[in-house]
Amino acid sequence: MNNLSAVATSGPAIEDRRLKPILAKIEAGERLSYEDGVTLFRSSDILALGYMANLVRERLHGSVTYFNVNRHINPTDVCVASCRLCAFGKRVKDPTAYTMSLEQVWEVAGKGYAEAVTEFHIVGGLHPELTLDWFCQMISGLKERYPGVHLKAFTMVEIAYLAKRARLPIPDTLERLKTAGVDSLPGGGAEIFSERVRRIICDHKIDGEQWLETARIAHRIGLKSNCTLLYGHLETAEDLSDHLVKLRALQDETHGFVTFIPLAFHPDNTALSHLPKTTGFNDLRQIAISRLMLDNIPHIKAYWIMMTPSVAQIAQRFGANDIDGTVVEEKIYHDAGATTAQHLRRQDLLRLIREAGREPVERDTAYRPVSRTESAFTVLV
Ligand code: V47
């Protein structure tokens, strides 16, 4: 038998023999263990990882890749936390710091509204003076002005901080924001649950248990959320697998996570600027393993702002089924040295997805397809 026919008859080429029992589990639809996760993160057999992740991705979503038309709004970059990982947050007295007025938030939101944005993604720093009432007013003002737009607002970290400042329990804080118009929560602030690493990269943030507990409460009161993991800094394969297993365990309990977004650490302008930048190889491995481990979270997003459009496009063949959206204006990654654009047009996203051989579907935040005519759009239920 020559080499070519050997490849043709032996299924996927698995170079790393440790992956063979994992492939058998994937083919049988079995859950992977924490130990399997560690093995996967230690493997460099990127084609085998991609093959397995693509198998699961196509089982769940066929050839569809989702995108949305959204706008990010960051009302303030003032933050009391001073995390070493972050280049965005500034001290309250920093002359370069900004805080928008309510009117400015409402006005910024409207820029580009003509393009029929379906989601505002709203996150900011932990401001020591802005009150829960101020944020409720911001949200209800947005709802009043843009009633058709889904408000995905405040990370678990912001929720815990607002609750502490308002001296309210977290469920009451979330209820107040929900009544004001918050529809769901983004996935940020989870970073990595490992206490050892968290102490170095974000020591003033809530710990992993508190992040998970805040998500648990949000899900219980009917607010869905996303979830994230920050990689490419000081974490080990064990830390990565542990983080994914903890998210999966909470999802078994609440079914409240919609999408998982792995986020690569960008070191520029941070206290960890000596660390190397992420690579395409690492980004694709992270996407693939996330798809394999998180068997109960429906969607895996390759966030193009963080990965670059080129890698996010290839990721659609390595386990991802979402590429995020138009975004319009992005500060958190660009302050940390991201060289990607801050805005992709709808037609740019369509081209990227089609070129990857995937079928683009515009979605709203709940993953209902959106259909557009020249000037209007409707959500297809
Ligand atoms: O929470 C901060 C991370 C997150 C840096 O839910 C950094 O749909 C890399 O959560 N290098 C914000 N990462 C972004 C985020 C997100 C993005 C897109 C979609 C969704 C969603 C959520 O970015 C932060 C933190 O984890 N971050 N600084 C940095 N220097």
mmCIF file of C-alpha atoms and ligand atoms in Angstrom:
data_model
loop_
_atom_site.group_PDB
_atom_site.id
_atom_site.type_symbol
_atom_site.label_atom_id
_atom_site.label_comp_id
_atom_site.label_asym_id
_atom_site.label_seq_id
_atom_site.Cartn_x
_atom_site.Cartn_y
_atom_site.Cartn_z
ATOM 1 C CA MET A 1 0.000 0.000 0.000
ATOM 2 C CA ASN A 2 1.440 3.411 -0.911
ATOM 3 C CA ASN A 3 1.282 6.393 1.447
ATOM 4 C CA LEU A 4 -1.670 8.000 -0.306
ATOM 5 C CA SER A 5 -3.956 5.005 0.029
ATOM 6 C CA ALA A 6 -2.878 4.586 3.677
ATOM 7 C CA VAL A 7 -4.178 8.086 4.403
ATOM 8 C CA ALA A 8 -7.352 7.482 2.434
ATOM 9 C CA THR A 9 -8.310 4.357 4.367
ATOM 10 C CA SER A 10 -7.258 5.214 7.913
ATOM 11 C CA GLY A 11 -9.624 8.116 8.703
ATOM 12 C CA PRO A 12 -8.278 11.346 10.141
ATOM 13 C CA ALA A 13 -4.523 11.593 10.452
ATOM 14 C CA ILE A 14 -3.870 11.575 14.205
ATOM 15 C CA GLU A 15 -0.173 12.167 14.837
ATOM 16 C CA ASP A 16 -0.466 12.497 18.600
ATOM 17 C CA ARG A 17 -1.341 8.993 19.849
ATOM 18 C CA ARG A 18 -2.688 10.397 23.152
ATOM 19 C CA LEU A 19 -5.615 11.827 21.179
ATOM 20 C CA LYS A 20 -6.882 8.465 19.874
ATOM 21 C CA PRO A 21 -9.025 7.579 22.940
ATOM 22 C CA ILE A 22 -10.353 11.155 22.935
ATOM 23 C CA LEU A 23 -11.363 10.835 19.281
ATOM 24 C CA ALA A 24 -13.226 7.626 20.160
ATOM 25 C CA LYS A 25 -15.166 9.509 22.865
ATOM 26 C CA ILE A 26 -15.982 12.360 20.478
ATOM 27 C CA GLU A 27 -17.216 9.931 17.839
ATOM 28 C CA ALA A 28 -19.400 8.206 20.447
ATOM 29 C CA GLY A 29 -20.760 11.567 21.688
ATOM 30 C CA GLU A 30 -19.281 11.042 25.179
ATOM 31 C CA ARG A 31 -18.301 13.831 27.568
ATOM 32 C CA LEU A 32 -14.567 14.571 27.908
ATOM 33 C CA SER A 33 -12.970 14.635 31.360
ATOM 34 C CA TYR A 34 -10.773 17.242 33.051
ATOM 35 C CA GLU A 35 -7.797 14.955 32.285
ATOM 36 C CA ASP A 36 -8.794 14.795 28.607
ATOM 37 C CA GLY A 37 -8.803 18.598 28.591
ATOM 38 C CA VAL A 38 -5.267 18.710 29.983
ATOM 39 C CA THR A 39 -4.127 16.215 27.323
ATOM 40 C CA LEU A 40 -5.719 18.326 24.588
ATOM 41 C CA PHE A 41 -4.068 21.534 25.825
ATOM 42 C CA ARG A 42 -0.692 19.763 25.848
ATOM 43 C CA SER A 43 -1.080 18.602 22.254
ATOM 44 C CA SER A 44 0.283 20.410 19.207
ATOM 45 C CA ASP A 45 -1.550 18.148 16.760
ATOM 46 C CA ILE A 46 -3.568 21.065 15.474
ATOM 47 C CA LEU A 47 -5.110 19.217 12.522
ATOM 48 C CA ALA A 48 -6.381 16.423 14.771
ATOM 49 C CA LEU A 49 -7.808 18.973 17.232
ATOM 50 C CA GLY A 50 -9.454 20.822 14.347
ATOM 51 C CA TYR A 51 -10.854 17.622 12.853
ATOM 52 C CA MET A 52 -12.477 16.603 16.142
ATOM 53 C CA ALA A 53 -13.824 20.089 16.905
ATOM 54 C CA ASN A 54 -15.223 20.435 13.397
ATOM 55 C CA LEU A 55 -17.011 17.109 13.798
ATOM 56 C CA VAL A 56 -18.821 18.434 16.887
ATOM 57 C CA ARG A 57 -19.413 21.860 15.330
ATOM 58 C CA GLU A 58 -21.048 20.370 12.237
ATOM 59 C CA ARG A 59 -23.102 17.980 14.359
ATOM 60 C CA LEU A 60 -24.524 20.983 16.234
ATOM 61 C CA HIS A 61 -24.737 23.682 13.586
ATOM 62 C CA GLY A 62 -24.131 22.112 10.160
ATOM 63 C CA SER A 63 -22.455 24.683 7.967
ATOM 64 C CA VAL A 64 -24.009 27.808 9.495
ATOM 65 C CA THR A 65 -21.844 30.622 10.883
ATOM 66 C CA TYR A 66 -23.669 33.304 12.836
ATOM 67 C CA PHE A 67 -22.882 37.010 12.988
ATOM 68 C CA ASN A 68 -24.736 40.033 14.279
ATOM 69 C CA VAL A 69 -24.994 43.764 13.731
ATOM 70 C CA ASN A 70 -24.028 45.238 17.073
ATOM 71 C CA ARG A 71 -22.412 48.261 18.681
ATOM 72 C CA HIS A 72 -20.132 48.280 21.698
ATOM 73 C CA ILE A 73 -20.619 51.120 24.194
ATOM 74 C CA ASN A 74 -18.114 51.745 27.023
ATOM 75 C CA PRO A 75 -19.652 54.517 29.171
ATOM 76 C CA THR A 76 -16.496 55.008 31.277
ATOM 77 C CA ASP A 77 -12.909 53.797 31.467
ATOM 78 C CA VAL A 78 -12.551 54.867 35.113
ATOM 79 C CA CYS A 79 -11.855 51.745 37.155
ATOM 80 C CA VAL A 80 -10.865 51.121 40.758
ATOM 81 C CA ALA A 81 -9.528 47.640 40.039
ATOM 82 C CA SER A 82 -6.176 48.373 38.296
ATOM 83 C CA CYS A 83 -5.846 44.836 36.916
ATOM 84 C CA ARG A 84 -2.398 44.015 35.527
ATOM 85 C CA LEU A 85 -4.034 42.421 32.479
ATOM 86 C CA CYS A 86 -5.897 45.552 31.459
ATOM 87 C CA ALA A 87 -4.856 48.575 29.385
ATOM 88 C CA PHE A 88 -8.346 50.097 29.367
ATOM 89 C CA GLY A 89 -9.080 51.059 32.987
ATOM 90 C CA LYS A 90 -7.858 54.411 34.350
ATOM 91 C CA ARG A 91 -7.741 56.006 37.809
ATOM 92 C CA VAL A 92 -10.527 58.501 38.557
ATOM 93 C CA LYS A 93 -7.999 61.375 38.728
ATOM 94 C CA ASP A 94 -6.212 60.445 35.488
ATOM 95 C CA PRO A 95 -6.631 63.461 33.156
ATOM 96 C CA THR A 96 -7.005 61.135 30.168
ATOM 97 C CA ALA A 97 -9.886 59.161 31.747
ATOM 98 C CA TYR A 98 -13.404 59.692 30.423
ATOM 99 C CA THR A 99 -16.932 59.245 31.703
ATOM 100 C CA MET A 100 -19.871 59.880 29.404
ATOM 101 C CA SER A 101 -22.947 61.777 30.559
ATOM 102 C CA LEU A 102 -26.271 59.972 30.177
ATOM 103 C CA GLU A 103 -27.024 62.135 27.136
ATOM 104 C CA GLN A 104 -23.676 61.185 25.584
ATOM 105 C CA VAL A 105 -24.363 57.452 26.076
ATOM 106 C CA TRP A 106 -27.761 57.804 24.411
ATOM 107 C CA GLU A 107 -26.260 59.839 21.569
ATOM 108 C CA VAL A 108 -23.303 57.478 20.940
ATOM 109 C CA ALA A 109 -25.758 54.568 20.858
ATOM 110 C CA GLY A 110 -27.669 56.260 18.044
ATOM 111 C CA LYS A 111 -24.670 56.638 15.760
ATOM 112 C CA GLY A 112 -25.090 53.944 13.161
ATOM 113 C CA TYR A 113 -28.611 53.117 14.322
ATOM 114 C CA ALA A 114 -29.626 53.630 10.703
ATOM 115 C CA GLU A 115 -27.766 50.386 9.970
ATOM 116 C CA ALA A 116 -30.333 48.651 12.159
ATOM 117 C CA VAL A 117 -28.152 47.498 15.022
ATOM 118 C CA THR A 118 -29.867 44.661 16.923
ATOM 119 C CA GLU A 119 -27.633 44.672 20.032
ATOM 120 C CA PHE A 120 -25.813 47.137 22.257
ATOM 121 C CA HIS A 121 -22.915 45.495 24.136
ATOM 122 C CA ILE A 122 -22.346 47.749 27.160
ATOM 123 C CA VAL A 123 -19.415 47.329 29.557
ATOM 124 C CA GLY A 124 -17.112 49.702 31.404
ATOM 125 C CA GLY A 125 -14.785 50.203 34.354
ATOM 126 C CA LEU A 126 -15.698 49.993 38.049
ATOM 127 C CA HIS A 127 -16.418 53.685 38.629
ATOM 128 C CA PRO A 128 -16.376 54.662 42.320
ATOM 129 C CA GLU A 129 -19.001 57.404 41.933
ATOM 130 C CA LEU A 130 -21.547 56.225 39.350
ATOM 131 C CA THR A 131 -24.522 54.747 41.193
ATOM 132 C CA LEU A 132 -26.873 51.861 40.458
ATOM 133 C CA ASP A 133 -29.606 54.484 39.900
ATOM 134 C CA TRP A 134 -27.421 56.169 37.248
ATOM 135 C CA PHE A 135 -26.949 52.864 35.411
ATOM 136 C CA CYS A 136 -30.679 52.056 35.657
ATOM 137 C CA GLN A 137 -31.429 55.463 34.151
ATOM 138 C CA MET A 138 -28.868 54.849 31.386
ATOM 139 C CA ILE A 139 -30.512 51.521 30.549
ATOM 140 C CA SER A 140 -34.113 52.726 30.679
ATOM 141 C CA GLY A 141 -33.137 55.744 28.544
ATOM 142 C CA LEU A 142 -31.634 53.420 25.936
ATOM 143 C CA LYS A 143 -34.723 51.181 25.958
ATOM 144 C CA GLU A 144 -36.980 54.174 25.509
ATOM 145 C CA ARG A 145 -34.973 55.506 22.560
ATOM 146 C CA TYR A 146 -34.102 52.171 20.886
ATOM 147 C CA PRO A 147 -36.895 49.777 21.919
ATOM 148 C CA GLY A 148 -35.995 47.117 19.346
ATOM 149 C CA VAL A 149 -32.364 46.801 20.394
ATOM 150 C CA HIS A 150 -31.277 44.018 22.789
ATOM 151 C CA LEU A 151 -29.286 45.397 25.739
ATOM 152 C CA LYS A 152 -26.455 43.022 26.663
ATOM 153 C CA ALA A 153 -24.926 44.902 29.554
ATOM 154 C CA PHE A 154 -22.550 44.598 32.560
ATOM 155 C CA THR A 155 -20.119 41.780 33.310
ATOM 156 C CA MET A 156 -20.463 39.714 36.494
ATOM 157 C CA VAL A 157 -17.621 41.846 37.894
ATOM 158 C CA GLU A 158 -19.561 45.077 37.321
ATOM 159 C CA ILE A 159 -22.722 43.547 38.813
ATOM 160 C CA ALA A 160 -20.882 42.479 41.994
ATOM 161 C CA TYR A 161 -19.316 45.949 42.311
ATOM 162 C CA LEU A 162 -22.627 47.777 41.778
ATOM 163 C CA ALA A 163 -24.284 45.549 44.385
ATOM 164 C CA LYS A 164 -21.510 46.235 46.905
ATOM 165 C CA ARG A 165 -21.694 49.995 46.362
ATOM 166 C CA ALA A 166 -25.507 50.054 46.546
ATOM 167 C CA ARG A 167 -25.385 47.756 49.623
ATOM 168 C CA LEU A 168 -27.882 45.492 47.950
ATOM 169 C CA PRO A 169 -27.794 41.714 47.551
ATOM 170 C CA ILE A 170 -26.789 40.597 44.040
ATOM 171 C CA PRO A 171 -30.277 39.204 43.181
ATOM 172 C CA ASP A 172 -31.884 42.582 44.000
ATOM 173 C CA THR A 173 -29.253 44.455 41.978
ATOM 174 C CA LEU A 174 -29.850 42.215 38.976
ATOM 175 C CA GLU A 175 -33.636 42.521 39.347
ATOM 176 C CA ARG A 176 -33.378 46.314 39.317
ATOM 177 C CA LEU A 177 -31.247 46.293 36.172
ATOM 178 C CA LYS A 178 -33.558 43.788 34.531
ATOM 179 C CA THR A 179 -36.591 45.945 35.322
ATOM 180 C CA ALA A 180 -34.752 48.955 33.842
ATOM 181 C CA GLY A 181 -34.280 47.033 30.568
ATOM 182 C CA VAL A 182 -31.174 44.821 30.694
ATOM 183 C CA ASP A 183 -31.926 41.805 28.476
ATOM 184 C CA SER A 184 -28.800 39.680 29.038
ATOM 185 C CA LEU A 185 -25.203 39.850 30.261
ATOM 186 C CA PRO A 186 -21.937 39.638 28.305
ATOM 187 C CA GLY A 187 -19.286 37.079 29.240
ATOM 188 C CA GLY A 188 -16.356 39.243 30.326
ATOM 189 C CA GLY A 189 -14.446 39.326 33.586
ATOM 190 C CA ALA A 190 -14.194 35.547 34.046
ATOM 191 C CA GLU A 191 -10.499 35.677 33.017
ATOM 192 C CA ILE A 192 -9.156 32.401 34.433
ATOM 193 C CA PHE A 193 -10.588 30.870 37.614
ATOM 194 C CA SER A 194 -7.176 29.674 38.908
ATOM 195 C CA GLU A 195 -6.572 31.570 42.175
ATOM 196 C CA ARG A 196 -2.803 31.494 41.631
ATOM 197 C CA VAL A 197 -3.027 33.261 38.263
ATOM 198 C CA ARG A 198 -5.912 35.520 39.244
ATOM 199 C CA ARG A 199 -3.816 36.883 42.119
ATOM 200 C CA ILE A 200 -1.261 38.076 39.578
ATOM 201 C CA ILE A 201 -3.355 39.279 36.643
ATOM 202 C CA CYS A 202 -6.474 40.703 38.337
ATOM 203 C CA ASP A 203 -6.074 40.620 42.110
ATOM 204 C CA HIS A 204 -8.730 43.259 42.825
ATOM 205 C CA LYS A 205 -11.512 41.518 40.935
ATOM 206 C CA ILE A 206 -14.063 39.114 42.407
ATOM 207 C CA ASP A 207 -12.682 35.586 42.548
ATOM 208 C CA GLY A 208 -13.719 32.706 40.299
ATOM 209 C CA GLU A 209 -16.301 31.366 42.762
ATOM 210 C CA GLN A 210 -17.954 34.788 43.017
ATOM 211 C CA TRP A 211 -17.994 35.143 39.225
ATOM 212 C CA LEU A 212 -19.721 31.762 38.917
ATOM 213 C CA GLU A 213 -22.155 32.557 41.748
ATOM 214 C CA THR A 214 -23.134 35.884 40.138
ATOM 215 C CA ALA A 215 -23.739 34.071 36.831
ATOM 216 C CA ARG A 216 -25.781 31.430 38.680
ATOM 217 C CA ILE A 217 -28.017 34.132 40.193
ATOM 218 C CA ALA A 218 -28.397 35.960 36.852
ATOM 219 C CA HIS A 219 -29.478 32.738 35.148
ATOM 220 C CA ARG A 220 -31.879 31.924 37.993
ATOM 221 C CA ILE A 221 -33.719 35.231 37.605
ATOM 222 C CA GLY A 222 -34.037 34.693 33.875
ATOM 223 C CA LEU A 223 -31.096 36.635 32.486
ATOM 224 C CA LYS A 224 -29.032 34.601 30.034
ATOM 225 C CA SER A 225 -25.334 35.383 29.696
ATOM 226 C CA ASN A 226 -22.203 34.597 27.773
ATOM 227 C CA CYS A 227 -18.976 33.323 29.313
ATOM 228 C CA THR A 228 -15.298 33.802 28.534
ATOM 229 C CA LEU A 229 -11.789 32.624 29.351
ATOM 230 C CA LEU A 230 -8.660 34.754 29.063
ATOM 231 C CA TYR A 231 -5.666 32.752 27.787
ATOM 232 C CA GLY A 232 -2.119 33.427 26.639
ATOM 233 C CA HIS A 233 -0.619 34.807 29.883
ATOM 234 C CA LEU A 234 0.537 32.775 32.912
ATOM 235 C CA GLU A 235 -1.928 29.899 32.832
ATOM 236 C CA THR A 236 -1.144 26.173 32.606
ATOM 237 C CA ALA A 237 -2.946 23.402 30.718
ATOM 238 C CA GLU A 238 -4.466 22.406 34.084
ATOM 239 C CA ASP A 239 -5.820 25.943 34.681
ATOM 240 C CA LEU A 240 -7.404 26.004 31.219
ATOM 241 C CA SER A 241 -9.090 22.632 31.592
ATOM 242 C CA ASP A 242 -10.292 23.476 35.115
ATOM 243 C CA HIS A 243 -11.879 26.729 33.883
ATOM 244 C CA LEU A 244 -13.801 24.960 31.105
ATOM 245 C CA VAL A 245 -14.964 22.149 33.423
ATOM 246 C CA LYS A 246 -16.268 24.716 35.949
ATOM 247 C CA LEU A 247 -18.243 26.579 33.276
ATOM 248 C CA ARG A 248 -19.634 23.259 32.014
ATOM 249 C CA ALA A 249 -20.716 22.250 35.529
ATOM 250 C CA LEU A 250 -22.613 25.521 36.038
ATOM 251 C CA GLN A 251 -24.219 25.130 32.621
ATOM 252 C CA ASP A 252 -25.483 21.646 33.598
ATOM 253 C CA GLU A 253 -27.220 23.358 36.503
ATOM 254 C CA THR A 254 -28.652 26.540 34.924
ATOM 255 C CA HIS A 255 -28.534 26.209 31.104
ATOM 256 C CA GLY A 256 -28.052 29.986 31.146
ATOM 257 C CA PHE A 257 -24.886 30.338 29.053
ATOM 258 C CA VAL A 258 -25.531 31.031 25.387
ATOM 259 C CA THR A 259 -22.065 31.543 23.918
ATOM 260 C CA PHE A 260 -18.494 30.939 24.998
ATOM 261 C CA ILE A 261 -15.801 33.357 23.811
ATOM 262 C CA PRO A 262 -12.138 32.489 24.390
ATOM 263 C CA LEU A 263 -10.179 35.754 24.623
ATOM 264 C CA ALA A 264 -6.441 35.967 23.915
ATOM 265 C CA PHE A 265 -4.456 38.208 26.224
ATOM 266 C CA HIS A 266 -3.089 41.328 24.473
ATOM 267 C CA PRO A 267 -0.082 42.544 26.498
ATOM 268 C CA ASP A 268 0.666 46.007 25.011
ATOM 269 C CA ASN A 269 0.279 48.921 27.454
ATOM 270 C CA THR A 270 -0.427 46.584 30.376
ATOM 271 C CA ALA A 271 1.704 45.753 33.440
ATOM 272 C CA LEU A 272 2.361 42.397 31.743
ATOM 273 C CA SER A 273 3.721 43.876 28.511
ATOM 274 C CA HIS A 274 6.789 41.607 28.702
ATOM 275 C CA LEU A 275 4.630 38.561 27.886
ATOM 276 C CA PRO A 276 4.560 37.357 24.270
ATOM 277 C CA LYS A 277 1.523 38.007 22.091
ATOM 278 C CA THR A 278 -0.901 35.286 21.101
ATOM 279 C CA THR A 279 -0.316 33.262 17.917
ATOM 280 C CA GLY A 280 -2.732 31.943 15.314
ATOM 281 C CA PHE A 281 -1.773 28.416 16.353
ATOM 282 C CA ASN A 282 -2.691 29.001 19.982
ATOM 283 C CA ASP A 283 -5.925 30.787 19.042
ATOM 284 C CA LEU A 284 -7.078 27.867 16.870
ATOM 285 C CA ARG A 285 -6.124 25.291 19.517
ATOM 286 C CA GLN A 286 -8.126 27.246 22.128
ATOM 287 C CA ILE A 287 -11.207 27.452 19.889
ATOM 288 C CA ALA A 288 -11.043 23.740 19.074
ATOM 289 C CA ILE A 289 -10.630 22.553 22.673
ATOM 290 C CA SER A 290 -13.387 24.885 23.869
ATOM 291 C CA ARG A 291 -15.781 23.251 21.378
ATOM 292 C CA LEU A 292 -14.707 19.783 22.514
ATOM 293 C CA MET A 293 -14.951 20.389 26.270
ATOM 294 C CA LEU A 294 -18.064 22.601 26.414
ATOM 295 C CA ASP A 295 -20.526 20.023 25.146
ATOM 296 C CA ASN A 296 -23.490 21.836 26.740
ATOM 297 C CA ILE A 297 -22.841 25.425 25.623
ATOM 298 C CA PRO A 298 -24.493 25.923 22.240
ATOM 299 C CA HIS A 299 -22.223 28.481 20.578
ATOM 300 C CA ILE A 300 -18.462 29.101 20.325
ATOM 301 C CA LYS A 301 -17.511 32.564 19.127
ATOM 302 C CA ALA A 302 -14.263 33.461 17.337
ATOM 303 C CA TYR A 303 -14.211 37.172 18.207
ATOM 304 C CA TRP A 304 -12.629 38.730 15.096
ATOM 305 C CA ILE A 305 -11.492 41.879 16.948
ATOM 306 C CA MET A 306 -9.312 39.750 19.189
ATOM 307 C CA MET A 307 -8.220 37.046 16.709
ATOM 308 C CA THR A 308 -8.039 39.140 13.542
ATOM 309 C CA PRO A 309 -10.582 38.518 10.775
ATOM 310 C CA SER A 310 -8.151 36.062 9.090
ATOM 311 C CA VAL A 311 -7.833 33.721 12.070
ATOM 312 C CA ALA A 312 -11.514 34.092 13.024
ATOM 313 C CA GLN A 313 -12.336 32.955 9.485
ATOM 314 C CA ILE A 314 -10.184 29.795 9.732
ATOM 315 C CA ALA A 315 -11.648 29.191 13.209
ATOM 316 C CA GLN A 316 -14.984 28.499 11.470
ATOM 317 C CA ARG A 317 -13.371 25.181 10.429
ATOM 318 C CA PHE A 318 -11.845 24.554 13.887
ATOM 319 C CA GLY A 319 -14.972 24.477 16.069
ATOM 320 C CA ALA A 320 -16.329 28.034 16.032
ATOM 321 C CA ASN A 321 -19.819 28.775 14.691
ATOM 322 C CA ASP A 322 -19.942 32.529 15.370
ATOM 323 C CA ILE A 323 -17.691 35.444 14.420
ATOM 324 C CA ASP A 324 -19.313 38.264 16.491
ATOM 325 C CA GLY A 325 -20.495 41.401 14.769
ATOM 326 C CA THR A 326 -19.938 44.795 13.250
ATOM 327 C CA VAL A 327 -18.842 46.168 16.693
ATOM 328 C CA VAL A 328 -18.366 49.768 15.333
ATOM 329 C CA GLU A 329 -16.081 51.037 18.119
ATOM 330 C CA GLU A 330 -13.846 48.939 20.358
ATOM 331 C CA LYS A 331 -11.637 50.197 23.173
ATOM 332 C CA ILE A 332 -10.602 47.313 25.472
ATOM 333 C CA TYR A 333 -8.488 45.430 22.904
ATOM 334 C CA HIS A 334 -7.323 48.488 20.984
ATOM 335 C CA ASP A 335 -5.972 50.107 24.163
ATOM 336 C CA ALA A 336 -3.996 46.855 24.604
ATOM 337 C CA GLY A 337 -2.442 47.025 21.155
ATOM 338 C CA ALA A 338 -4.917 45.224 18.876
ATOM 339 C CA THR A 339 -4.201 46.231 15.290
ATOM 340 C CA THR A 340 -7.509 45.033 13.859
ATOM 341 C CA ALA A 341 -10.095 47.497 12.553
ATOM 342 C CA GLN A 342 -12.789 48.622 14.995
ATOM 343 C CA HIS A 343 -15.593 48.082 12.542
ATOM 344 C CA LEU A 344 -16.501 45.540 9.885
ATOM 345 C CA ARG A 345 -19.434 46.147 7.587
ATOM 346 C CA ARG A 346 -22.151 43.580 7.183
ATOM 347 C CA GLN A 347 -20.894 42.742 3.691
ATOM 348 C CA ASP A 348 -17.314 42.218 5.012
ATOM 349 C CA LEU A 349 -18.617 39.635 7.483
ATOM 350 C CA LEU A 350 -20.670 37.933 4.766
ATOM 351 C CA ARG A 351 -17.611 37.639 2.514
ATOM 352 C CA LEU A 352 -15.349 36.274 5.277
ATOM 353 C CA ILE A 353 -17.891 33.604 6.181
ATOM 354 C CA ARG A 354 -18.729 32.600 2.601
ATOM 355 C CA GLU A 355 -15.044 32.355 1.703
ATOM 356 C CA ALA A 356 -14.631 29.840 4.555
ATOM 357 C CA GLY A 357 -17.299 27.715 2.863
ATOM 358 C CA ARG A 358 -19.813 28.455 5.604
ATOM 359 C CA GLU A 359 -23.371 29.720 5.311
ATOM 360 C CA PRO A 360 -23.720 33.170 6.928
ATOM 361 C CA VAL A 361 -26.798 33.734 9.070
ATOM 362 C CA GLU A 362 -27.394 37.100 10.679
ATOM 363 C CA ARG A 363 -28.749 36.529 14.182
ATOM 364 C CA ASP A 364 -30.107 38.586 17.044
ATOM 365 C CA THR A 365 -28.677 38.061 20.548
ATOM 366 C CA ALA A 366 -30.979 35.062 21.125
ATOM 367 C CA TYR A 367 -29.749 33.468 17.857
ATOM 368 C CA ARG A 368 -33.006 34.042 16.020
ATOM 369 C CA PRO A 369 -32.325 34.685 12.307
ATOM 370 C CA VAL A 370 -32.694 38.308 11.215
ATOM 371 C CA SER A 371 -33.863 39.060 7.720
ATOM 372 C CA ARG A 372 -33.130 42.400 6.087
ATOM 373 C CA THR A 373 -34.407 44.383 3.202
ATOM 374 C CA GLU A 374 -32.581 47.533 1.975
ATOM 375 C CA SER A 375 -33.672 49.706 4.874
ATOM 376 C CA ALA A 376 -35.437 47.545 7.399
ATOM 377 C CA PHE A 377 -35.060 44.298 9.232
ATOM 378 C CA THR A 378 -37.291 41.769 10.919
ATOM 379 C CA VAL A 379 -36.545 38.989 13.349
ATOM 380 C CA LEU A 380 -37.783 35.648 12.039
ATOM 381 C CA VAL A 381 -39.262 33.586 14.879
HETATM 382 O O1 V47 B 1 -13.450 41.133 30.583
HETATM 383 C C1 V47 B 1 -9.265 43.016 29.157
HETATM 384 C C2 V47 B 1 -10.631 41.000 28.462
HETATM 385 C C3 V47 B 1 -12.870 41.291 28.264
HETATM 386 C C4 V47 B 1 -7.491 42.657 28.039
HETATM 387 O O2 V47 B 1 -20.049 38.454 25.705
HETATM 388 C C5 V47 B 1 -8.428 41.692 27.756
HETATM 389 O O3 V47 B 1 -20.365 38.513 23.554
HETATM 390 C C6 V47 B 1 -7.010 40.730 26.312
HETATM 391 O O4 V47 B 1 -15.678 40.080 27.489
HETATM 392 N N1 V47 B 1 -6.040 41.617 26.555
HETATM 393 C C7 V47 B 1 -13.890 42.163 27.586
HETATM 394 N N2 V47 B 1 -8.209 40.722 26.904
HETATM 395 C C8 V47 B 1 -14.331 41.570 26.258
HETATM 396 C C9 V47 B 1 -15.437 40.578 26.424
HETATM 397 C C10 V47 B 1 -16.265 40.200 25.249
HETATM 398 C C11 V47 B 1 -15.818 40.472 23.969
HETATM 399 C C12 V47 B 1 -16.630 40.129 22.898
HETATM 400 C C13 V47 B 1 -17.853 39.548 23.087
HETATM 401 C C14 V47 B 1 -18.299 39.298 24.365
HETATM 402 C C15 V47 B 1 -19.650 38.715 24.573
HETATM 403 C C16 V47 B 1 -17.502 39.606 25.461
HETATM 404 O O5 V47 B 1 -11.655 41.453 27.604
HETATM 405 C C17 V47 B 1 -12.530 41.569 29.693
HETATM 406 C C18 V47 B 1 -11.227 40.825 29.829
HETATM 407 O O6 V47 B 1 -11.478 39.461 30.004
HETATM 408 N N3 V47 B 1 -9.489 41.921 28.473
HETATM 409 N N4 V47 B 1 -8.028 43.490 28.912
HETATM 410 C C19 V47 B 1 -6.219 42.597 27.406
HETATM 411 N N5 V47 B 1 -5.251 43.457 27.666
#
